PDB file of C-alpha atoms in Angstrom:
ATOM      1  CA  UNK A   1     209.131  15.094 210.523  1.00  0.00           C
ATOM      2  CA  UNK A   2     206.657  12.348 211.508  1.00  0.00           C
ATOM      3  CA  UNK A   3     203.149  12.818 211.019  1.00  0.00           C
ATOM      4  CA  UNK A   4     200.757  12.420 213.795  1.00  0.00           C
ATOM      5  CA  UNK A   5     200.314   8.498 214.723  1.00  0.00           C
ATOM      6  CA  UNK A   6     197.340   6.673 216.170  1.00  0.00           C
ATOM      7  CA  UNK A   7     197.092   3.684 217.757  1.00  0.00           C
ATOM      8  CA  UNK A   8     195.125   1.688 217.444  1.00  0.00           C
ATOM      9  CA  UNK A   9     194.139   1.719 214.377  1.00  0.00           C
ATOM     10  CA  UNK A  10     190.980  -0.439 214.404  1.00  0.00           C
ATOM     11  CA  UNK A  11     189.252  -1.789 217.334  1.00  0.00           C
ATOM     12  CA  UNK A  12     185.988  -4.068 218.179  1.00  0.00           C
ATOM     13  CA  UNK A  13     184.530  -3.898 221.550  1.00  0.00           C
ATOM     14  CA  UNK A  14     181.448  -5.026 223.188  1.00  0.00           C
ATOM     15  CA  UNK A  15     178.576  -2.967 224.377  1.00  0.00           C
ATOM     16  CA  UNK A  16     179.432  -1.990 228.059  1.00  0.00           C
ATOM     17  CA  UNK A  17     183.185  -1.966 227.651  1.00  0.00           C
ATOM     18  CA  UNK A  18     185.595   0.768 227.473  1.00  0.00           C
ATOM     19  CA  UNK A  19     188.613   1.620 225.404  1.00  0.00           C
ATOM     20  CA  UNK A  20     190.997   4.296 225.500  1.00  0.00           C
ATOM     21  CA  UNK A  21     192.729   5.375 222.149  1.00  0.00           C
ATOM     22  CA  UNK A  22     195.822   7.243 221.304  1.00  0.00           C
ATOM     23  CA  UNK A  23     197.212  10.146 219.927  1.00  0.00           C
ATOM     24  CA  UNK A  24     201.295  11.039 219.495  1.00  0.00           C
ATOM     25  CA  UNK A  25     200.905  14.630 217.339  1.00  0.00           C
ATOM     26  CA  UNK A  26     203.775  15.765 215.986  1.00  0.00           C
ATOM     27  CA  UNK A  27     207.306  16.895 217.575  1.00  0.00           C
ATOM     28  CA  UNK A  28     206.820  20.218 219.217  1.00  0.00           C
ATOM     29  CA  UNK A  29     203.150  20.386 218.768  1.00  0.00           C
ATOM     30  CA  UNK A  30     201.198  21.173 222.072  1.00  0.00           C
ATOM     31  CA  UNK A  31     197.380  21.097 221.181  1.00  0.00           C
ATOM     32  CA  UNK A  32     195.708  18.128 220.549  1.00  0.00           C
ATOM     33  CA  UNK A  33     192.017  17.778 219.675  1.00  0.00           C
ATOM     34  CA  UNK A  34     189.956  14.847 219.206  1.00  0.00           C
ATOM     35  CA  UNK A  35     187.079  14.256 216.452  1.00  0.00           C
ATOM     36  CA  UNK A  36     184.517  11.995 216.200  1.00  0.00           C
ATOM     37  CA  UNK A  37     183.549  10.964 212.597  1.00  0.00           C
ATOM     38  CA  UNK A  38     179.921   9.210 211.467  1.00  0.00           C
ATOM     39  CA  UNK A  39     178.568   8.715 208.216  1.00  0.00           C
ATOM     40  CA  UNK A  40     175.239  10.752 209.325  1.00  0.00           C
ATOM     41  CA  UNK A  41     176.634  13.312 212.132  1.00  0.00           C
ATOM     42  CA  UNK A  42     180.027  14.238 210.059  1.00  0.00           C
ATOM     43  CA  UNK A  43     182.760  15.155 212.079  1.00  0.00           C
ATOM     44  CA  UNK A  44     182.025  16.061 215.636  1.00  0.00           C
ATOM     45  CA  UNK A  45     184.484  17.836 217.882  1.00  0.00           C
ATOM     46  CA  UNK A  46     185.480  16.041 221.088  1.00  0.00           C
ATOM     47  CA  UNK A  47     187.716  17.974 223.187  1.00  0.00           C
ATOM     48  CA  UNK A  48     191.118  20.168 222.799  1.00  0.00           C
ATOM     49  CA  UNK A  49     194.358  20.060 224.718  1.00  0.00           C
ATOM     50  CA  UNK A  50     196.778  22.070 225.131  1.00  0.00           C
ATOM     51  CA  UNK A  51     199.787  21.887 227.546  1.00  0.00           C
ATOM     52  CA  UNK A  52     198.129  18.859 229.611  1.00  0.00           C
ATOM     53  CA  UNK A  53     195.216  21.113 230.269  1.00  0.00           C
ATOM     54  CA  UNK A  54     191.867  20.835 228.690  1.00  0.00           C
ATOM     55  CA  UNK A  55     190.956  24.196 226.570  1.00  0.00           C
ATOM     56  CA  UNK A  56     188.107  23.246 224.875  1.00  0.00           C
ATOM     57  CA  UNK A  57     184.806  20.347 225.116  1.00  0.00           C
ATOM     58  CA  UNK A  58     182.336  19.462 222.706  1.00  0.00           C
ATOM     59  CA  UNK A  59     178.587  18.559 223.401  1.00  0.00           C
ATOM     60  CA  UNK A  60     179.689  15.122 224.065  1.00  0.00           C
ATOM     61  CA  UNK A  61     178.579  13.126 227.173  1.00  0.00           C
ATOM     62  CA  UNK A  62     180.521  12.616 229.953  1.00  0.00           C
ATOM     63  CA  UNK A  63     181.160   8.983 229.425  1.00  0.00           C
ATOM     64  CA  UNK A  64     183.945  11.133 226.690  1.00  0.00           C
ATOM     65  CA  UNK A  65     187.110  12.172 228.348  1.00  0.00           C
ATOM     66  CA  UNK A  66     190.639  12.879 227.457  1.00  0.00           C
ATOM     67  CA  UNK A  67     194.292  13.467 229.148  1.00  0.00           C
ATOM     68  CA  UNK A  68     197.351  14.809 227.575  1.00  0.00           C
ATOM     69  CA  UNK A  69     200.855  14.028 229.157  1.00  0.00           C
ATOM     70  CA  UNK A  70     203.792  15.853 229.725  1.00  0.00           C
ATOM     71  CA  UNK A  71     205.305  15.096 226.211  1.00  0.00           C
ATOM     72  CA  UNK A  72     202.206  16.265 224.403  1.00  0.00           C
ATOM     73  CA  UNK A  73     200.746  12.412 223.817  1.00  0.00           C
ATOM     74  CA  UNK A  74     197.240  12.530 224.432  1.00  0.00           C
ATOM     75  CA  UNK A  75     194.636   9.355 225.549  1.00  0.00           C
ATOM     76  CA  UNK A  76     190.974   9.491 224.755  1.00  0.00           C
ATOM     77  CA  UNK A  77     188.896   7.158 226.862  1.00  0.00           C
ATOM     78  CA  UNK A  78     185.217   6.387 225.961  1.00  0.00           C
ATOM     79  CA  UNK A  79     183.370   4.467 229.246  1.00  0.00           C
ATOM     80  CA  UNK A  80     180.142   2.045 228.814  1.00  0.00           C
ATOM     81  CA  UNK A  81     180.393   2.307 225.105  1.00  0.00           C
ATOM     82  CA  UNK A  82     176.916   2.375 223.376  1.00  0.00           C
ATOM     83  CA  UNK A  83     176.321   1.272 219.706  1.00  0.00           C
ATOM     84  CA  UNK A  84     175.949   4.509 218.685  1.00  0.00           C
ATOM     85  CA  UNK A  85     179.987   5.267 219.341  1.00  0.00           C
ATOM     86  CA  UNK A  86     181.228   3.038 216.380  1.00  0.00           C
ATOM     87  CA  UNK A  87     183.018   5.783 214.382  1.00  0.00           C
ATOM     88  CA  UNK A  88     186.429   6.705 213.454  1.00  0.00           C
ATOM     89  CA  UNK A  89     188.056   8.763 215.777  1.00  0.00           C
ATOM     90  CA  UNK A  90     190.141  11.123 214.555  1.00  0.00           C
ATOM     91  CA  UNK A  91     193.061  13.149 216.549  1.00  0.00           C
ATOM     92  CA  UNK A  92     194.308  16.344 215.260  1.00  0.00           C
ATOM     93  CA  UNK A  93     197.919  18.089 216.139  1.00  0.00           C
ATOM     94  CA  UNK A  94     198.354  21.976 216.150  1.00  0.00           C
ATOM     95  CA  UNK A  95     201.185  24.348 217.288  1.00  0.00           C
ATOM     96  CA  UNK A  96     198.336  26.728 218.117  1.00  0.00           C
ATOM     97  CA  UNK A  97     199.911  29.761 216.419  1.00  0.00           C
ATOM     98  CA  UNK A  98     198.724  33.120 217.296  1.00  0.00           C
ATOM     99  CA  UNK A  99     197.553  35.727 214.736  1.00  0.00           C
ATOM    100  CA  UNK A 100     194.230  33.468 213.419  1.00  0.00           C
ATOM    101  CA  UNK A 101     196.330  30.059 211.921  1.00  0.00           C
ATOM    102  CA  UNK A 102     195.705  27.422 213.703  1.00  0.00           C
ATOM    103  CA  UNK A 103     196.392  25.131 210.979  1.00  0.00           C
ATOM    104  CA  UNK A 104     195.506  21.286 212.463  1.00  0.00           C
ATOM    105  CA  UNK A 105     197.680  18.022 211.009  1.00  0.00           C
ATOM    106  CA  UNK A 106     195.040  14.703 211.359  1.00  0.00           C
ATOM    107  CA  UNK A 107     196.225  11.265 212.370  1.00  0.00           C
ATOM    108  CA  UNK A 108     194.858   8.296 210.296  1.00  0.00           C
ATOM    109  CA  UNK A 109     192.136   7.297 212.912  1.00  0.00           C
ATOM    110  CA  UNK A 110     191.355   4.599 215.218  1.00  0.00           C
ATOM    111  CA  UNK A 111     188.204   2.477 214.195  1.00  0.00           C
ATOM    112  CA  UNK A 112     186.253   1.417 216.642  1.00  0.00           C
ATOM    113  CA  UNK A 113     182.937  -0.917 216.175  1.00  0.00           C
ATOM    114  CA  UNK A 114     181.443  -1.414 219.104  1.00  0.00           C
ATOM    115  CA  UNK A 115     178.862  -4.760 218.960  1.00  0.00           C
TER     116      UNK A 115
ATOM    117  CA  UNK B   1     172.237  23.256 214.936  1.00  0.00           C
ATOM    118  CA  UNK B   2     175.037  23.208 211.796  1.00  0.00           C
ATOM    119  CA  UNK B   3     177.195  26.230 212.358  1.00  0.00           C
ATOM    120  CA  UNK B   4     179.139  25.474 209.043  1.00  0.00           C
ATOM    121  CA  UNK B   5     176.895  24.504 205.718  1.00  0.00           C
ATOM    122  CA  UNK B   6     178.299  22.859 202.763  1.00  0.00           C
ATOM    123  CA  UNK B   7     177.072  22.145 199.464  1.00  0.00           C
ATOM    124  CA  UNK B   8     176.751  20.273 197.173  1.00  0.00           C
ATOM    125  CA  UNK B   9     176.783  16.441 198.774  1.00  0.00           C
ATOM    126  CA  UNK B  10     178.315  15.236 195.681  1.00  0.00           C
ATOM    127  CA  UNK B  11     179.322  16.309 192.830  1.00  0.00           C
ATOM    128  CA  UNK B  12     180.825  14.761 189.506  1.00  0.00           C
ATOM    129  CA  UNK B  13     182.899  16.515 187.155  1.00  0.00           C
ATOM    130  CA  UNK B  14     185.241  16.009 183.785  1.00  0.00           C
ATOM    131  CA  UNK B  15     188.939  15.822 184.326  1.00  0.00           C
ATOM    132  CA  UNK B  16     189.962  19.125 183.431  1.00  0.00           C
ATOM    133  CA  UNK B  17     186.577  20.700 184.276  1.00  0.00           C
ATOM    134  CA  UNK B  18     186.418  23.205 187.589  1.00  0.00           C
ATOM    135  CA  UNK B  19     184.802  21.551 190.705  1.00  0.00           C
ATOM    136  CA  UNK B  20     182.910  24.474 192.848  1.00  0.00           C
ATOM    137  CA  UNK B  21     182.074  23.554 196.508  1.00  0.00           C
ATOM    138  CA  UNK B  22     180.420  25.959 198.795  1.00  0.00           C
ATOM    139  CA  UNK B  23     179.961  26.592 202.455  1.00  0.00           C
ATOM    140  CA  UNK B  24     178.027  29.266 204.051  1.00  0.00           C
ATOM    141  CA  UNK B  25     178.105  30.198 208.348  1.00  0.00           C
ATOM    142  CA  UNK B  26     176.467  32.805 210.587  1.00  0.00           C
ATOM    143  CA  UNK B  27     179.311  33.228 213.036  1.00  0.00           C
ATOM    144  CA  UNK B  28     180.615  36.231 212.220  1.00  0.00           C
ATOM    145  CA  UNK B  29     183.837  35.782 215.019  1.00  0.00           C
ATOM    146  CA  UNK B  30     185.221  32.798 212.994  1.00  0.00           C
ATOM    147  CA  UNK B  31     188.459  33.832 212.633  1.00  0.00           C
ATOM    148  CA  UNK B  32     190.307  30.913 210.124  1.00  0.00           C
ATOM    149  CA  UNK B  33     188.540  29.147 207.533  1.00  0.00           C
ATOM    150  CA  UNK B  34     190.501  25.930 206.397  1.00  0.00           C
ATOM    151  CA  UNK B  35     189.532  23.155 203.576  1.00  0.00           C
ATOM    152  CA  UNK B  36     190.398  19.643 204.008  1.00  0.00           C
ATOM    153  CA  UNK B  37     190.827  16.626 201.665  1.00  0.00           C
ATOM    154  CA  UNK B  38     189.953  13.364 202.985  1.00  0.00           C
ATOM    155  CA  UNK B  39     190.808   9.835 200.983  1.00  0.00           C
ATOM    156  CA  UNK B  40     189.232   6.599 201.770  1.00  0.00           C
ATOM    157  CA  UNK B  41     190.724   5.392 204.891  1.00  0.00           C
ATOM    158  CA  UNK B  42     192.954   7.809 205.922  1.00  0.00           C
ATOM    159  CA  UNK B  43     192.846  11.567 208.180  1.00  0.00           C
ATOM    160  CA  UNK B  44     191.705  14.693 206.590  1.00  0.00           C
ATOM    161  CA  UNK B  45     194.855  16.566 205.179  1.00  0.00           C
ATOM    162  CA  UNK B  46     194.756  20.189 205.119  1.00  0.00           C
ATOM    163  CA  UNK B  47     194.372  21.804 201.257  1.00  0.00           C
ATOM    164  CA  UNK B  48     194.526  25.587 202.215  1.00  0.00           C
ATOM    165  CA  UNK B  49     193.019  28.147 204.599  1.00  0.00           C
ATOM    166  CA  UNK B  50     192.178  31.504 204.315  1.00  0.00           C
ATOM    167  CA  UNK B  51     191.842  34.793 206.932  1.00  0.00           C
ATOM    168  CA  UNK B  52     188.163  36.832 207.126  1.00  0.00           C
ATOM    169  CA  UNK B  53     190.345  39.768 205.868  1.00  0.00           C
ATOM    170  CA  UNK B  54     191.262  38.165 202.497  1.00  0.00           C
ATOM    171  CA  UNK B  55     188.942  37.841 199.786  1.00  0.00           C
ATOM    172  CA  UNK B  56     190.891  34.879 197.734  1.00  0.00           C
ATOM    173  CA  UNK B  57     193.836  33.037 198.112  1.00  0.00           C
ATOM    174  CA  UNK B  58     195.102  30.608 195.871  1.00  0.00           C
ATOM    175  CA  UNK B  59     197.422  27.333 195.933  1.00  0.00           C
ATOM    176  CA  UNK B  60     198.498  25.713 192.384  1.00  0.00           C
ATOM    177  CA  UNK B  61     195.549  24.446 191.247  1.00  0.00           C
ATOM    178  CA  UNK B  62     193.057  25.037 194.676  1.00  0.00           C
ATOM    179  CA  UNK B  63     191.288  28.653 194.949  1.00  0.00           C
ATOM    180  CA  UNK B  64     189.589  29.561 198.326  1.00  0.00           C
ATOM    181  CA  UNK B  65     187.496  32.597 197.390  1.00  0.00           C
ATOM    182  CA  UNK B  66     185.536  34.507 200.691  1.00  0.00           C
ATOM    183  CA  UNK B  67     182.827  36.962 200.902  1.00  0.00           C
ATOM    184  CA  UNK B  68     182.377  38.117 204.365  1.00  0.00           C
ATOM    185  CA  UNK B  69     179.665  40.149 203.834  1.00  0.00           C
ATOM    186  CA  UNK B  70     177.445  37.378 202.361  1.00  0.00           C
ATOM    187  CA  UNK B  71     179.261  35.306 205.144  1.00  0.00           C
ATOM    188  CA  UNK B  72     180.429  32.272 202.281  1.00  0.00           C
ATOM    189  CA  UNK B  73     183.566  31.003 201.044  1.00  0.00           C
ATOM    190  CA  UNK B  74     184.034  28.321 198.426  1.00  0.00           C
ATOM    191  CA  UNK B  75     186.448  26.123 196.994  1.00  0.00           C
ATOM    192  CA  UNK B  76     187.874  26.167 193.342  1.00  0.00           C
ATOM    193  CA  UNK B  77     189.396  23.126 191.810  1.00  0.00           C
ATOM    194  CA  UNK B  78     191.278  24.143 188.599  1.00  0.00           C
ATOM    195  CA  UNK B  79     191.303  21.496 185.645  1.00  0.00           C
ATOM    196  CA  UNK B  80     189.921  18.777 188.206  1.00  0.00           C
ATOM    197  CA  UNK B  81     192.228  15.169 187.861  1.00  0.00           C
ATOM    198  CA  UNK B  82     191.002  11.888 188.556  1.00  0.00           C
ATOM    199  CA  UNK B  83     193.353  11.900 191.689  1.00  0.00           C
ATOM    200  CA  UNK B  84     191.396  14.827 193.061  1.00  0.00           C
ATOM    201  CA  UNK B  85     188.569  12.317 193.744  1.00  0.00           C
ATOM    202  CA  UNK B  86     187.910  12.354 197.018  1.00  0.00           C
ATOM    203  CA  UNK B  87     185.859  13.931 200.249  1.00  0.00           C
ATOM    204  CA  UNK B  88     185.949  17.598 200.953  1.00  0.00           C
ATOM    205  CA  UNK B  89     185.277  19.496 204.106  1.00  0.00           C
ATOM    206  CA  UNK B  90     185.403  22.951 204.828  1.00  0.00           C
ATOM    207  CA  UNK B  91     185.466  24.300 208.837  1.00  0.00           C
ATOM    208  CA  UNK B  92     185.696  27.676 210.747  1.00  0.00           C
ATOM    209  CA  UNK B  93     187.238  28.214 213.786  1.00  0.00           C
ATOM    210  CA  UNK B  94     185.952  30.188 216.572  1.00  0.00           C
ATOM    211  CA  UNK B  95     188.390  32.616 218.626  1.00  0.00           C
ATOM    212  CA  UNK B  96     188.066  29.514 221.377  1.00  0.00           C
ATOM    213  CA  UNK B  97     189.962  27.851 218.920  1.00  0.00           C
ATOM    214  CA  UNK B  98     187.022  25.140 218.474  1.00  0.00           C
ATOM    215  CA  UNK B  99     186.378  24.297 215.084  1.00  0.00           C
ATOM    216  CA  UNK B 100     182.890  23.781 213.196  1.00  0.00           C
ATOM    217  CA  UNK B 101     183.238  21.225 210.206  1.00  0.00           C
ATOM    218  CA  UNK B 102     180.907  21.462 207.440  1.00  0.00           C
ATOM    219  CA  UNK B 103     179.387  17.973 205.990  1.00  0.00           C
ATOM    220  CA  UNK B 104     181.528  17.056 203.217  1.00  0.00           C
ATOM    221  CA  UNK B 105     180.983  17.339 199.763  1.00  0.00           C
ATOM    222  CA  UNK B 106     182.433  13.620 197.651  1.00  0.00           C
ATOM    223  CA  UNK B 107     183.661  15.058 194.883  1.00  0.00           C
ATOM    224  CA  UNK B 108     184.204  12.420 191.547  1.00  0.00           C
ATOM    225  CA  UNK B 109     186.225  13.352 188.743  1.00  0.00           C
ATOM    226  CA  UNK B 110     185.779  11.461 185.516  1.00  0.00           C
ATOM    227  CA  UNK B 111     188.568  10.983 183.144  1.00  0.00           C
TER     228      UNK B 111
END
């Protein structure tokens, strides 16, 4: 079975700009969530989805937003990108299980400097 | 404010020694309590996980051991390898299914 895949996998943009990443979890998965990784803050949930609908947000600004489509493939999009948003941003796959697992399967992570 | 703690930062141990990491949290409805291993450049893999109504679970070498009442759980590395060098997170998950990540502990095993 195919892990979950990322694309892409590093990115530069320019202060201003926007980019949207993103995220193919694996076959038969439904939630997706996105994580933000930084050397000082850790990793920093972003947002969950879960049969195109958005279950859960993080204490992330609005300029942070997701989508998931139909086939479970989710997009992050990050709008008037500051500095402070270089990170690796991680996307995480889960069948959701009921019963307290909820075991997660991580992509690789995009890498995105932003200058 | 850090919902999951984890200690130490780093830590540096003999191959074949044990490598102890800890993690404390005051949310007493996390439900699932799951340990990652990250390598340079790549996703955080999941190690092994353990319920709020088990007190230890173990996984070949890897040993999650929980105390509810003192609200910490820790990880065990049996007869630490020099391929077991790399960055270690622990997390809870609330019932909302978000999950808290503690800070990572970069653990280096010397042969």
């Amino acid at each position: 079975k195919a892990g979950v895949t990322q694309t892409p996998r590093y990115l530069i943009k320019t202060r201003g700009q926007q980019v949207t990443l993103s995220c193919s979890p694996i076959s038969g998965h439904r939630s997706v969530s996105w994580y933000q990784q930084t050397p000082g803050q850790g990793l920093q949930f972003l947002f969950e989805y879960f049969s195109e609908t958005q279950r859960n947000k993080g204490n992330f600004p609005g300029r942070f937003s997701g989508r998931q489509f139909s086939n479970s493939r989710s997009e992050m999009n990050v709008s008037t990108l500051e500095l402070g948003d270089s990170a690796l941003y991680l996307c995480a796959s889960s069948l959701a299980t009921s019963g307290g697992s909820y075991e997660q399967y991580f992509g690789p992570g995009t890498r995105l400097t932003v200058t | 404010q850090q919902q999951v703690k984890q200690s130490p930062q780093s830590l540096i141990v003999q191959k074949g020694g044990i490598s102890i990491i800890n993690c404390a949290y005051e949310n007493t409805a996390f439900d699932y309590f799951p340990w990652y291993q990250q390598f340079p450049g790549k996703g955080p893999a999941l190690l092994i996980a353990i319920r709020p109504d088990v007190s230890e679970k173990k996984e070949g070498r890897f040993t999650i051991s929980f105390n509810k009442s003192a609200k910490q759980f820790s990880l065990h590395i049996m007869d630490s390898q020099p391929g077991d060098s790399a960055t270690y997170f622990c997390a809870a998950k609330s019932p909302g299914n978000q999950f808290y990540f503690g800070t990572g502990t970069s653990l280096t095993v010397i042969p």
